[in-house]
Short mmCIF file of C-alpha atoms in Angstrom, two decimals:
data_model
loop_
_atom_site.label_atom_id
_atom_site.label_comp_id
_atom_site.label_asym_id
_atom_site.label_seq_id
_atom_site.Cartn_x
_atom_site.Cartn_y
_atom_site.Cartn_z
CA MET A 16 -8.15 -15.54 43.38
CA LYS A 17 -11.38 -17.43 43.85
CA LYS A 18 -11.80 -18.23 40.16
CA ILE A 19 -8.27 -19.53 39.61
CA SER A 20 -8.50 -21.54 42.85
CA VAL A 21 -11.62 -23.23 41.53
CA VAL A 22 -10.01 -23.85 38.13
CA PHE A 23 -6.90 -25.28 39.79
CA PHE A 24 -8.80 -27.76 41.93
CA VAL A 25 -11.11 -28.75 39.06
CA ILE A 26 -8.02 -29.59 36.98
CA LEU A 27 -6.52 -31.57 39.88
CA ILE A 28 -9.75 -33.55 40.19
CA VAL A 29 -10.78 -34.06 36.55
CA LEU A 30 -7.42 -35.13 35.08
CA PRO A 31 -6.70 -37.86 37.69
CA LEU A 32 -10.32 -39.03 37.57
CA LEU A 33 -10.20 -39.50 33.78
CA SER A 34 -6.90 -41.37 34.08
CA VAL A 35 -8.15 -43.62 36.89
CA VAL A 36 -11.19 -44.60 34.86
CA THR A 37 -9.05 -45.25 31.77
CA TYR A 38 -6.43 -47.43 33.44
CA LEU A 39 -9.00 -49.38 35.43
CA VAL A 40 -10.97 -50.44 32.37
CA LEU A 41 -8.00 -51.57 30.26
CA PRO A 42 -8.08 -55.41 30.15
CA ASP A 43 -4.77 -56.10 31.90
CA SER A 44 -4.04 -58.55 34.67
CA TRP A 45 -3.51 -57.45 38.26
CA ALA A 46 -0.09 -58.99 38.64
CA PRO A 47 2.42 -56.76 40.49
CA ILE A 48 4.24 -55.84 37.28
CA ASP A 49 0.96 -54.74 35.65
CA ILE A 50 -0.12 -52.72 38.69
CA TRP A 51 3.16 -50.82 38.68
CA GLU A 52 2.90 -50.40 34.91
CA ARG A 53 -0.54 -48.81 35.30
CA LEU A 54 0.71 -46.59 38.08
CA ALA A 55 3.60 -45.45 35.87
CA GLN A 56 1.16 -44.68 33.05
CA PHE A 57 -1.15 -42.85 35.46
CA THR A 58 1.53 -40.62 37.03
CA GLY A 59 3.12 -39.91 33.66
CA THR A 60 -0.21 -38.90 32.12
CA ILE A 61 -1.02 -36.57 35.01
CA ALA A 62 2.43 -34.97 34.96
CA ILE A 63 2.50 -34.22 31.22
CA SER A 64 -1.13 -33.02 31.25
CA LEU A 65 -0.45 -30.55 34.06
CA MET A 66 2.68 -29.35 32.25
CA SER A 67 0.65 -28.86 29.09
CA VAL A 68 -1.98 -26.70 30.80
CA ALA A 69 0.81 -24.66 32.42
CA MET A 70 2.46 -24.17 29.01
CA ILE A 71 -0.80 -23.05 27.39
CA LEU A 72 -1.31 -20.42 30.10
CA VAL A 73 1.91 -18.54 29.21
CA THR A 74 0.78 -17.80 25.64
CA ARG A 75 -0.95 -14.59 26.83
CA PHE A 76 -3.98 -15.18 24.62
CA ARG A 77 -6.53 -12.43 25.35
CA TRP A 78 -9.46 -14.86 25.36
CA LEU A 79 -7.86 -17.00 28.03
CA GLU A 80 -6.66 -14.02 30.07
CA GLN A 81 -10.12 -12.48 30.26
CA ARG A 82 -11.71 -15.70 31.48
CA LEU A 83 -9.18 -16.00 34.28
CA ASP A 84 -9.64 -12.37 35.41
CA GLY A 85 -6.31 -11.15 34.08
CA LEU A 86 -2.84 -12.26 33.12
CA ASP A 87 -1.67 -11.87 36.72
CA LYS A 88 -4.21 -14.54 37.76
CA ALA A 89 -3.29 -16.73 34.78
CA TYR A 90 0.39 -16.60 35.77
CA ARG A 91 -0.45 -17.48 39.38
CA LEU A 92 -2.39 -20.52 38.11
CA HIS A 93 0.58 -21.34 35.86
CA LYS A 94 2.85 -21.32 38.91
CA TRP A 95 0.57 -23.64 40.90
CA LEU A 96 0.26 -26.05 37.97
CA GLY A 97 4.03 -26.01 37.46
CA ILE A 98 4.57 -27.04 41.08
CA ALA A 99 1.88 -29.73 40.82
CA ALA A 100 3.45 -31.03 37.60
CA LEU A 101 6.86 -31.13 39.27
CA LEU A 102 5.47 -33.23 42.14
CA ALA A 103 3.66 -35.54 39.71
CA SER A 104 6.86 -35.91 37.66
CA ILE A 105 8.84 -36.85 40.75
CA GLY A 106 6.15 -39.39 41.60
CA HIS A 107 6.37 -40.82 38.08
CA TRP A 108 10.17 -41.00 38.32
CA LEU A 109 9.96 -42.92 41.62
CA VAL A 110 7.40 -45.37 40.20
CA THR A 111 9.51 -46.05 37.11
CA ARG A 112 12.58 -46.67 39.29
CA ILE A 113 10.63 -49.29 41.21
CA LEU A 114 9.27 -50.75 38.00
CA GLU A 115 12.76 -51.10 36.52
CA ASN A 116 13.89 -53.04 39.58
CA LEU A 117 11.14 -55.63 39.35
CA GLU A 118 12.05 -59.06 38.03
CA GLU A 119 10.13 -58.38 34.79
CA SER A 120 11.01 -54.80 33.98
CA ARG A 121 8.94 -52.87 31.48
CA GLU A 122 11.97 -52.42 29.21
CA LEU A 123 12.79 -56.15 29.21
CA HIS A 124 9.16 -56.99 28.52
CA LYS A 125 9.00 -54.60 25.56
CA ASN A 126 12.28 -55.89 24.09
CA ILE A 127 11.09 -59.50 24.30
CA VAL A 128 7.85 -58.59 22.56
CA LEU A 129 9.71 -56.83 19.77
CA GLU A 130 12.35 -59.55 19.30
CA THR A 131 9.83 -62.40 19.18
CA GLY A 132 7.61 -60.59 16.71
CA LEU A 133 4.59 -60.50 19.02
CA VAL A 134 3.88 -56.94 17.97
CA ASN A 135 2.19 -56.90 14.60
CA ALA A 136 0.71 -53.42 14.54
CA PRO A 137 3.09 -51.17 12.59
CA ILE A 138 2.44 -48.17 14.86
CA GLU A 139 3.31 -50.16 17.98
CA ALA A 140 6.40 -51.54 16.30
CA PHE A 141 7.49 -48.06 15.23
CA LEU A 142 6.97 -46.62 18.71
CA GLY A 143 8.82 -49.58 20.20
CA ARG A 144 11.92 -48.72 18.18
CA LEU A 145 11.79 -45.18 19.59
CA HIS A 146 11.77 -46.45 23.16
CA PHE A 147 15.49 -45.85 23.82
CA PRO A 148 15.71 -42.23 22.48
CA ALA A 149 12.44 -41.45 24.31
CA MET A 150 13.99 -42.62 27.58
CA VAL A 151 17.16 -40.60 26.98
CA LEU A 152 15.19 -37.43 26.21
CA ALA A 153 12.97 -38.07 29.22
CA HIS A 154 15.97 -38.07 31.53
CA ILE A 155 17.30 -34.87 29.98
CA GLY A 156 13.88 -33.22 30.07
CA PHE A 157 13.06 -34.32 33.62
CA TYR A 158 16.31 -33.34 35.31
CA SER A 159 16.59 -30.04 33.44
CA ALA A 160 12.94 -29.20 34.17
CA VAL A 161 13.43 -29.87 37.89
CA ILE A 162 16.45 -27.57 38.00
CA LEU A 163 14.79 -24.84 35.94
CA ILE A 164 11.55 -24.91 37.95
CA ILE A 165 13.54 -24.56 41.17
CA VAL A 166 15.38 -21.62 39.57
CA ALA A 167 12.05 -20.06 38.58
CA LEU A 168 10.71 -20.39 42.14
CA THR A 169 13.82 -18.86 43.73
CA LYS A 170 12.97 -15.23 44.46
CA ASN A 171 16.51 -13.84 44.69
CA ILE A 172 17.49 -14.94 41.18
CA PRO A 173 17.42 -11.94 38.77
CA TYR A 174 14.28 -11.62 36.69
CA ARG A 175 16.12 -11.97 33.37
CA PHE A 176 17.41 -15.42 34.41
CA PHE A 177 13.90 -16.33 35.51
CA ALA A 178 12.55 -15.34 32.07
CA TYR A 179 15.37 -17.18 30.28
CA SER A 180 14.79 -20.33 32.35
CA HIS A 181 11.16 -20.35 31.21
CA ARG A 182 12.27 -20.35 27.57
CA VAL A 183 14.53 -23.34 28.23
CA ILE A 184 11.77 -25.15 30.14
CA ALA A 185 9.80 -25.14 26.88
CA LEU A 186 12.51 -27.30 25.29
CA SER A 187 12.50 -29.68 28.28
CA TYR A 188 8.73 -29.91 27.94
CA LEU A 189 8.98 -30.86 24.25
CA PHE A 190 11.43 -33.66 25.17
CA LEU A 191 8.91 -34.95 27.71
CA VAL A 192 6.09 -34.77 25.16
CA PHE A 193 8.09 -37.02 22.83
CA HIS A 194 8.69 -39.42 25.72
CA SER A 195 4.97 -39.44 26.58
CA VAL A 196 3.80 -40.10 23.03
CA VAL A 197 6.23 -43.00 22.60
CA LEU A 198 5.77 -44.61 26.02
CA MET A 199 2.05 -44.10 26.63
CA ASP A 200 -0.01 -47.28 26.27
CA ILE A 201 -1.34 -47.02 22.72
CA ARG A 202 -4.78 -48.18 23.87
CA THR A 203 -5.07 -45.06 26.02
CA TRP A 204 -5.43 -42.70 23.06
CA THR A 205 -8.97 -43.95 22.32
CA GLN A 206 -10.06 -43.48 25.94
CA PRO A 207 -11.30 -40.19 27.51
CA ALA A 208 -7.96 -39.59 29.26
CA GLY A 209 -6.10 -40.15 25.99
CA VAL A 210 -8.30 -37.77 24.02
CA VAL A 211 -7.93 -35.01 26.64
CA THR A 212 -4.18 -35.63 26.88
CA ALA A 213 -3.81 -35.43 23.09
CA LEU A 214 -5.60 -32.07 23.01
CA LEU A 215 -3.49 -30.72 25.86
CA LEU A 216 -0.28 -31.96 24.25
CA THR A 217 -1.21 -30.26 20.99
CA GLY A 218 -1.85 -26.96 22.73
CA GLY A 219 1.28 -27.35 24.84
CA VAL A 220 3.50 -28.08 21.83
CA VAL A 221 2.22 -24.98 20.03
CA ALA A 222 2.80 -22.90 23.17
CA GLY A 223 6.28 -24.39 23.58
CA ALA A 224 7.19 -23.54 19.99
CA PHE A 225 5.92 -19.97 20.49
CA SER A 226 8.07 -19.66 23.61
CA LEU A 227 11.24 -21.11 22.07
CA PHE A 228 11.08 -18.82 19.05
CA GLY A 229 10.14 -15.71 21.04
CA GLN A 230 6.70 -15.35 19.49
CA ILE A 231 4.64 -15.01 22.68
CA GLY A 232 3.07 -11.56 22.77
CA ARG A 233 4.62 -10.57 19.44
CA SER A 234 1.34 -9.25 18.01
CA ASN A 235 0.94 -6.98 21.06
CA ARG A 236 4.33 -5.26 20.77
CA ALA A 237 4.86 -1.61 19.98
CA THR A 238 7.96 0.55 19.73
CA GLY A 239 8.34 3.87 21.48
CA GLN A 240 10.77 6.58 22.48
CA ILE A 241 11.28 8.13 25.90
CA ARG A 242 10.09 11.75 25.73
CA SER A 243 10.57 12.81 29.35
CA LEU A 244 11.92 11.51 32.65
CA LEU A 245 10.97 12.59 36.16
CA PRO A 246 13.23 11.08 38.85
CA PHE A 247 12.55 10.87 42.59
CA PRO A 248 16.01 9.66 43.69
CA ASP A 249 15.40 9.69 47.46
CA ILE A 250 12.69 7.04 47.10
CA ARG A 251 14.33 5.19 44.16
CA VAL A 252 11.48 6.02 41.76
CA ILE A 253 11.52 7.33 38.21
CA GLU A 254 8.66 8.27 35.92
CA ALA A 255 9.19 7.66 32.20
CA ASN A 256 6.90 9.13 29.58
CA ILE A 257 7.02 7.23 26.27
CA GLU A 258 5.56 8.05 22.86
CA LEU A 259 4.39 4.87 21.11
CA ASP A 260 3.95 4.02 17.46
CA ASN A 261 0.67 3.07 15.80
CA LYS A 262 0.98 -0.60 16.76
CA TRP A 263 -0.21 0.27 20.25
CA LYS A 264 -4.01 0.07 20.19
CA GLY A 265 -4.61 1.75 23.52
CA HIS A 266 -5.15 0.55 27.08
CA ARG A 267 -7.50 0.88 30.02
CA SER A 268 -6.64 2.32 33.39
CA GLY A 269 -5.25 -0.34 35.71
CA GLN A 270 -3.66 -2.49 33.03
CA PHE A 271 0.04 -3.29 32.76
CA ALA A 272 2.59 -4.02 30.05
CA PHE A 273 5.94 -5.75 29.59
CA VAL A 274 8.58 -3.12 28.89
CA THR A 275 12.04 -3.65 27.42
CA PHE A 276 14.33 -0.73 28.24
CA ASP A 277 17.45 -2.82 27.59
CA ARG A 278 17.41 -5.75 25.13
CA ARG A 279 20.16 -7.52 27.10
CA GLU A 280 18.04 -7.40 30.24
CA GLY A 281 14.79 -8.27 28.49
CA LYS A 282 11.24 -7.32 29.37
CA HIS A 283 9.88 -6.51 32.82
CA PRO A 284 6.22 -6.01 33.80
CA TYR A 285 5.14 -2.52 34.88
CA THR A 286 1.71 -1.08 35.59
CA ILE A 287 0.71 1.74 33.25
CA ALA A 288 0.40 5.02 35.16
CA SER A 289 -1.43 7.11 32.55
CA ALA A 290 -4.78 7.31 30.80
CA TRP A 291 -4.79 6.69 27.06
CA ASP A 292 -5.02 9.59 24.65
CA PRO A 293 -5.01 8.39 21.00
CA GLU A 294 -4.06 11.87 19.82
CA ARG A 295 -0.86 12.14 21.87
CA ARG A 296 -0.06 8.38 21.95
CA ASN A 297 1.92 8.78 25.16
CA ILE A 298 2.15 6.25 27.96
CA THR A 299 3.72 6.59 31.40
CA PHE A 300 5.47 4.06 33.63
CA ILE A 301 6.51 4.70 37.21
CA THR A 302 9.17 2.25 38.35
CA ARG A 303 10.74 1.74 41.74
CA GLY A 304 14.11 0.17 42.49
CA LEU A 305 13.56 -3.23 44.07
CA GLY A 306 17.15 -4.31 44.54
CA ASP A 307 17.63 -5.71 41.02
CA TYR A 308 17.82 -4.31 37.49
CA THR A 309 15.17 -1.72 38.39
CA ASP A 310 17.73 0.00 40.64
CA THR A 311 19.70 0.98 37.54
CA LEU A 312 16.84 2.69 35.69
CA PRO A 313 17.20 6.23 37.15
CA GLU A 314 20.81 6.42 35.91
CA GLY A 315 20.43 4.16 32.87
CA LEU A 316 17.46 5.76 31.09
CA GLU A 317 17.89 8.73 28.78
CA ILE A 318 15.48 10.85 26.79
CA GLY A 319 15.33 9.53 23.22
CA ASP A 320 16.00 5.90 24.15
CA THR A 321 14.05 3.32 22.14
CA VAL A 322 11.70 1.16 24.17
CA LEU A 323 9.65 -1.96 23.37
CA VAL A 324 6.24 -2.21 25.03
CA GLU A 325 4.08 -5.33 24.96
CA GLY A 326 0.49 -5.30 26.12
CA PRO A 327 -1.79 -4.20 27.53
CA TYR A 328 -2.68 -6.98 29.96
CA GLY A 329 -4.74 -7.36 33.10
CA CYS A 330 -8.34 -6.96 34.21
CA PHE A 331 -7.77 -4.63 37.16
CA THR A 332 -9.87 -2.05 35.35
CA PHE A 333 -12.31 -0.73 37.99
CA ASP A 334 -15.37 -2.20 36.28
CA ASP A 335 -18.41 -2.57 38.53
CA VAL A 336 -21.83 -1.02 39.13
CA LYS A 337 -21.24 -0.03 42.75
CA GLU A 338 -22.05 3.55 43.75
CA ARG A 339 -18.89 3.68 45.87
CA GLN A 340 -15.37 2.35 45.40
CA ILE A 341 -12.55 2.09 47.93
CA TRP A 342 -9.04 2.07 46.52
CA ILE A 343 -6.09 0.89 48.60
CA ALA A 344 -2.51 1.31 47.40
CA GLY A 345 0.71 0.25 49.04
CA GLY A 346 3.98 1.80 47.82
CA ILE A 347 4.44 1.50 44.05
CA GLY A 348 0.97 -0.08 43.94
CA ILE A 349 -0.32 3.47 43.54
CA THR A 350 0.32 3.37 39.77
CA PRO A 351 -3.00 1.88 38.53
CA PHE A 352 -4.88 4.42 40.64
CA ILE A 353 -2.88 7.31 39.18
CA ALA A 354 -3.91 6.11 35.71
CA ARG A 355 -7.56 5.88 36.74
CA MET A 356 -7.53 9.37 38.32
CA LYS A 357 -6.08 10.86 35.15
CA GLN A 358 -8.86 9.20 33.16
CA LEU A 359 -11.56 10.43 35.57
CA ALA A 360 -10.18 13.96 35.29
CA THR A 361 -11.13 13.97 31.60
CA MET A 362 -14.14 11.62 31.78
CA PRO A 363 -15.79 12.13 35.20
CA GLY A 364 -17.65 9.21 36.71
CA THR A 365 -20.58 9.08 39.12
CA GLN A 366 -19.02 6.90 41.84
CA GLU A 367 -17.90 8.14 45.23
CA ILE A 368 -14.26 7.09 45.58
CA ASP A 369 -11.89 6.97 48.55
CA LEU A 370 -8.20 6.37 47.86
CA PHE A 371 -5.99 5.17 50.72
CA PHE A 372 -2.28 5.41 49.97
CA ALA A 373 0.07 3.73 52.44
CA ALA A 374 3.67 4.89 52.01
CA SER A 375 6.83 4.07 53.94
CA GLN A 376 7.96 7.70 54.15
CA GLU A 377 6.86 11.25 53.53
CA HIS A 378 7.61 12.83 50.18
CA GLN A 379 6.15 16.29 49.64
CA GLU A 380 6.52 16.33 45.85
CA VAL A 381 4.80 12.95 45.45
CA GLU A 382 2.04 13.96 47.88
CA LYS A 383 1.38 17.20 45.98
CA LEU A 384 1.13 15.34 42.67
CA LEU A 385 -1.31 12.83 44.18
CA GLU A 386 -3.38 15.60 45.76
CA ALA A 387 -3.61 17.36 42.41
CA ASP A 388 -4.66 14.17 40.60
CA ALA A 389 -7.21 13.34 43.31
CA ALA A 390 -8.70 16.85 43.21
CA ALA A 391 -9.01 16.76 39.42
CA ALA A 392 -10.69 13.34 39.55
CA LYS A 393 -12.88 14.24 42.58
CA VAL A 394 -11.39 11.38 44.60
CA ASN A 395 -11.14 11.53 48.40
CA LEU A 396 -7.44 11.01 49.17
CA HIS A 397 -6.27 9.54 52.49
CA LEU A 398 -2.49 9.48 52.99
CA VAL A 399 -1.13 6.95 55.50
CA ILE A 400 2.58 7.45 56.22
CA ASP A 401 4.57 4.98 58.31
CA GLY A 402 5.75 6.53 61.58
CA ARG A 403 3.43 9.50 61.18
CA ASP A 404 -0.03 7.95 60.98
CA ASN A 405 -1.68 4.91 62.49
CA PRO A 406 -1.34 1.86 60.20
CA LEU A 407 -4.17 1.25 57.76
CA THR A 408 -6.15 -1.78 58.93
CA GLY A 409 -9.54 -3.13 58.00
CA GLN A 410 -10.92 -1.80 61.27
CA ARG A 411 -9.63 1.71 60.63
CA LEU A 412 -10.92 1.66 57.06
CA ARG A 413 -14.38 0.68 58.30
CA LYS A 414 -14.43 3.65 60.64
CA ILE A 415 -13.35 6.15 57.96
CA VAL A 416 -15.84 4.88 55.35
CA PRO A 417 -19.11 4.12 57.17
CA ASP A 418 -20.87 2.64 54.13
CA TRP A 419 -17.95 0.33 53.25
CA GLN A 420 -20.23 -2.70 52.93
CA SER A 421 -21.95 -1.21 49.87
CA ALA A 422 -18.64 -0.45 48.13
CA SER A 423 -16.20 -2.43 46.04
CA VAL A 424 -12.57 -2.53 47.14
CA TRP A 425 -9.64 -2.34 44.71
CA PHE A 426 -6.26 -3.21 46.20
CA CYS A 427 -2.75 -3.03 44.73
CA GLY A 428 0.24 -3.44 47.02
CA PRO A 429 2.03 -5.97 49.23
CA ALA A 430 0.20 -9.29 49.28
CA LEU A 431 0.19 -9.71 53.07
CA PHE A 432 -1.19 -6.18 53.50
CA GLY A 433 -4.02 -6.96 51.10
CA LYS A 434 -4.75 -10.29 52.76
CA ALA A 435 -5.01 -8.68 56.21
CA VAL A 436 -7.45 -6.00 55.01
CA ARG A 437 -9.53 -8.50 53.01
CA ASN A 438 -9.78 -10.95 55.90
CA ASP A 439 -10.94 -8.21 58.26
CA LEU A 440 -13.61 -6.96 55.86
CA VAL A 441 -14.86 -10.44 54.98
CA ALA A 442 -15.00 -11.39 58.68
CA ASN A 443 -17.31 -8.41 59.17
CA GLY A 444 -19.72 -9.32 56.38
CA PHE A 445 -18.04 -8.00 53.22
CA ARG A 446 -18.56 -10.01 50.02
CA VAL A 447 -15.21 -11.51 48.97
CA ASP A 448 -16.19 -11.14 45.29
CA ASP A 449 -16.23 -7.36 45.75
CA PHE A 450 -12.56 -7.33 46.82
CA HIS A 451 -10.36 -6.96 43.73
CA GLN A 452 -6.63 -7.50 44.16
CA GLU A 453 -3.85 -7.24 41.60
CA LEU A 454 -1.52 -10.26 41.92
CA PHE A 455 1.36 -8.33 40.46
CA ASN A 456 3.98 -11.03 40.90
CA MET A 457 5.05 -12.73 37.67
CA ARG A 458 7.11 -15.47 39.34
#
């Protein structure tokens, strides 16, 4: 979280600063019409630049993912930038409405210049003729983007509609890029803000094209078949074991993948719950019904079904040099720890590990499986069952693990649960950089 927070605020500072410097040095008068014109240019440049960075982040490039500590962090930054771009776009829309109502509107001014032949540069003349279609596409792009972003931020909308809305947003973005190129003051392109904007637009257009044509993540896709299914109907959980083809290059414990069980539904992200064995080429996903499409998986999946798997992604891979690790799982957040225990069972490590699993109800079969995995991996398992045990808090954790300050903590579960534990530990002297949390929320 800390890294993407820093990146987010650096972007929010650098982009406006470059634009302020650019529009202050341009040799225009300070008449009201020119002030509003500069403000329109400024807000428009910020909005399209933020959109471009957000578009680039969804390409799932490995290089970019690793530098942001995982795709989950990259998508959280994408969400923040999308909201910031939406606010900047609304600001730009308001400024342009005011500008149009001034006695000398920008459109009237440009038409007079064109009709009287005051524009001699062929590029400016060409862009001037594109002014009307650019404005039309801007309106389409802006209003559709606002609606689609609101759809994307609405939690109770099914995931497949969320994913589809993001594909359509790419088209809205390309409309707004055309508008920006045509309407941006041509002198800006030689200034620092113009150069940065041009680079961001280029990257954003490539990302938008990848999204529209379904090419994002294509090189990371593999095909598999379901070889076995293990349902736990009373807790709405099913375990699917899938044999993958040679396109899958392997994964590390703690990573996740986008899985397509049904092409009509599309892909959903699931944490991988197995260690990788290149000889068997099997991979396991444990899914829990969350009130949407996932509720249908126990009845909908059958042995032999063809599955598409894209990945692996994520940096929640238990990498550190600490002598002790503390793992905390809430509900279905146990999956990355299952994968890690299965790996440690075959490749023992030297770290002392305590696993705390907080579950909403008792389930003897699940508990036995976890106990077996923990014993094989030499992991100290602590089960915390609602209604049976005292809730797991930072204070309780500190009592159970006396040397907690020298450990690293790996958390996967409900966000508020993780925040409460982290805040308690940090308040008592724990280094926040040693608290690793999976932000497993793709919207």
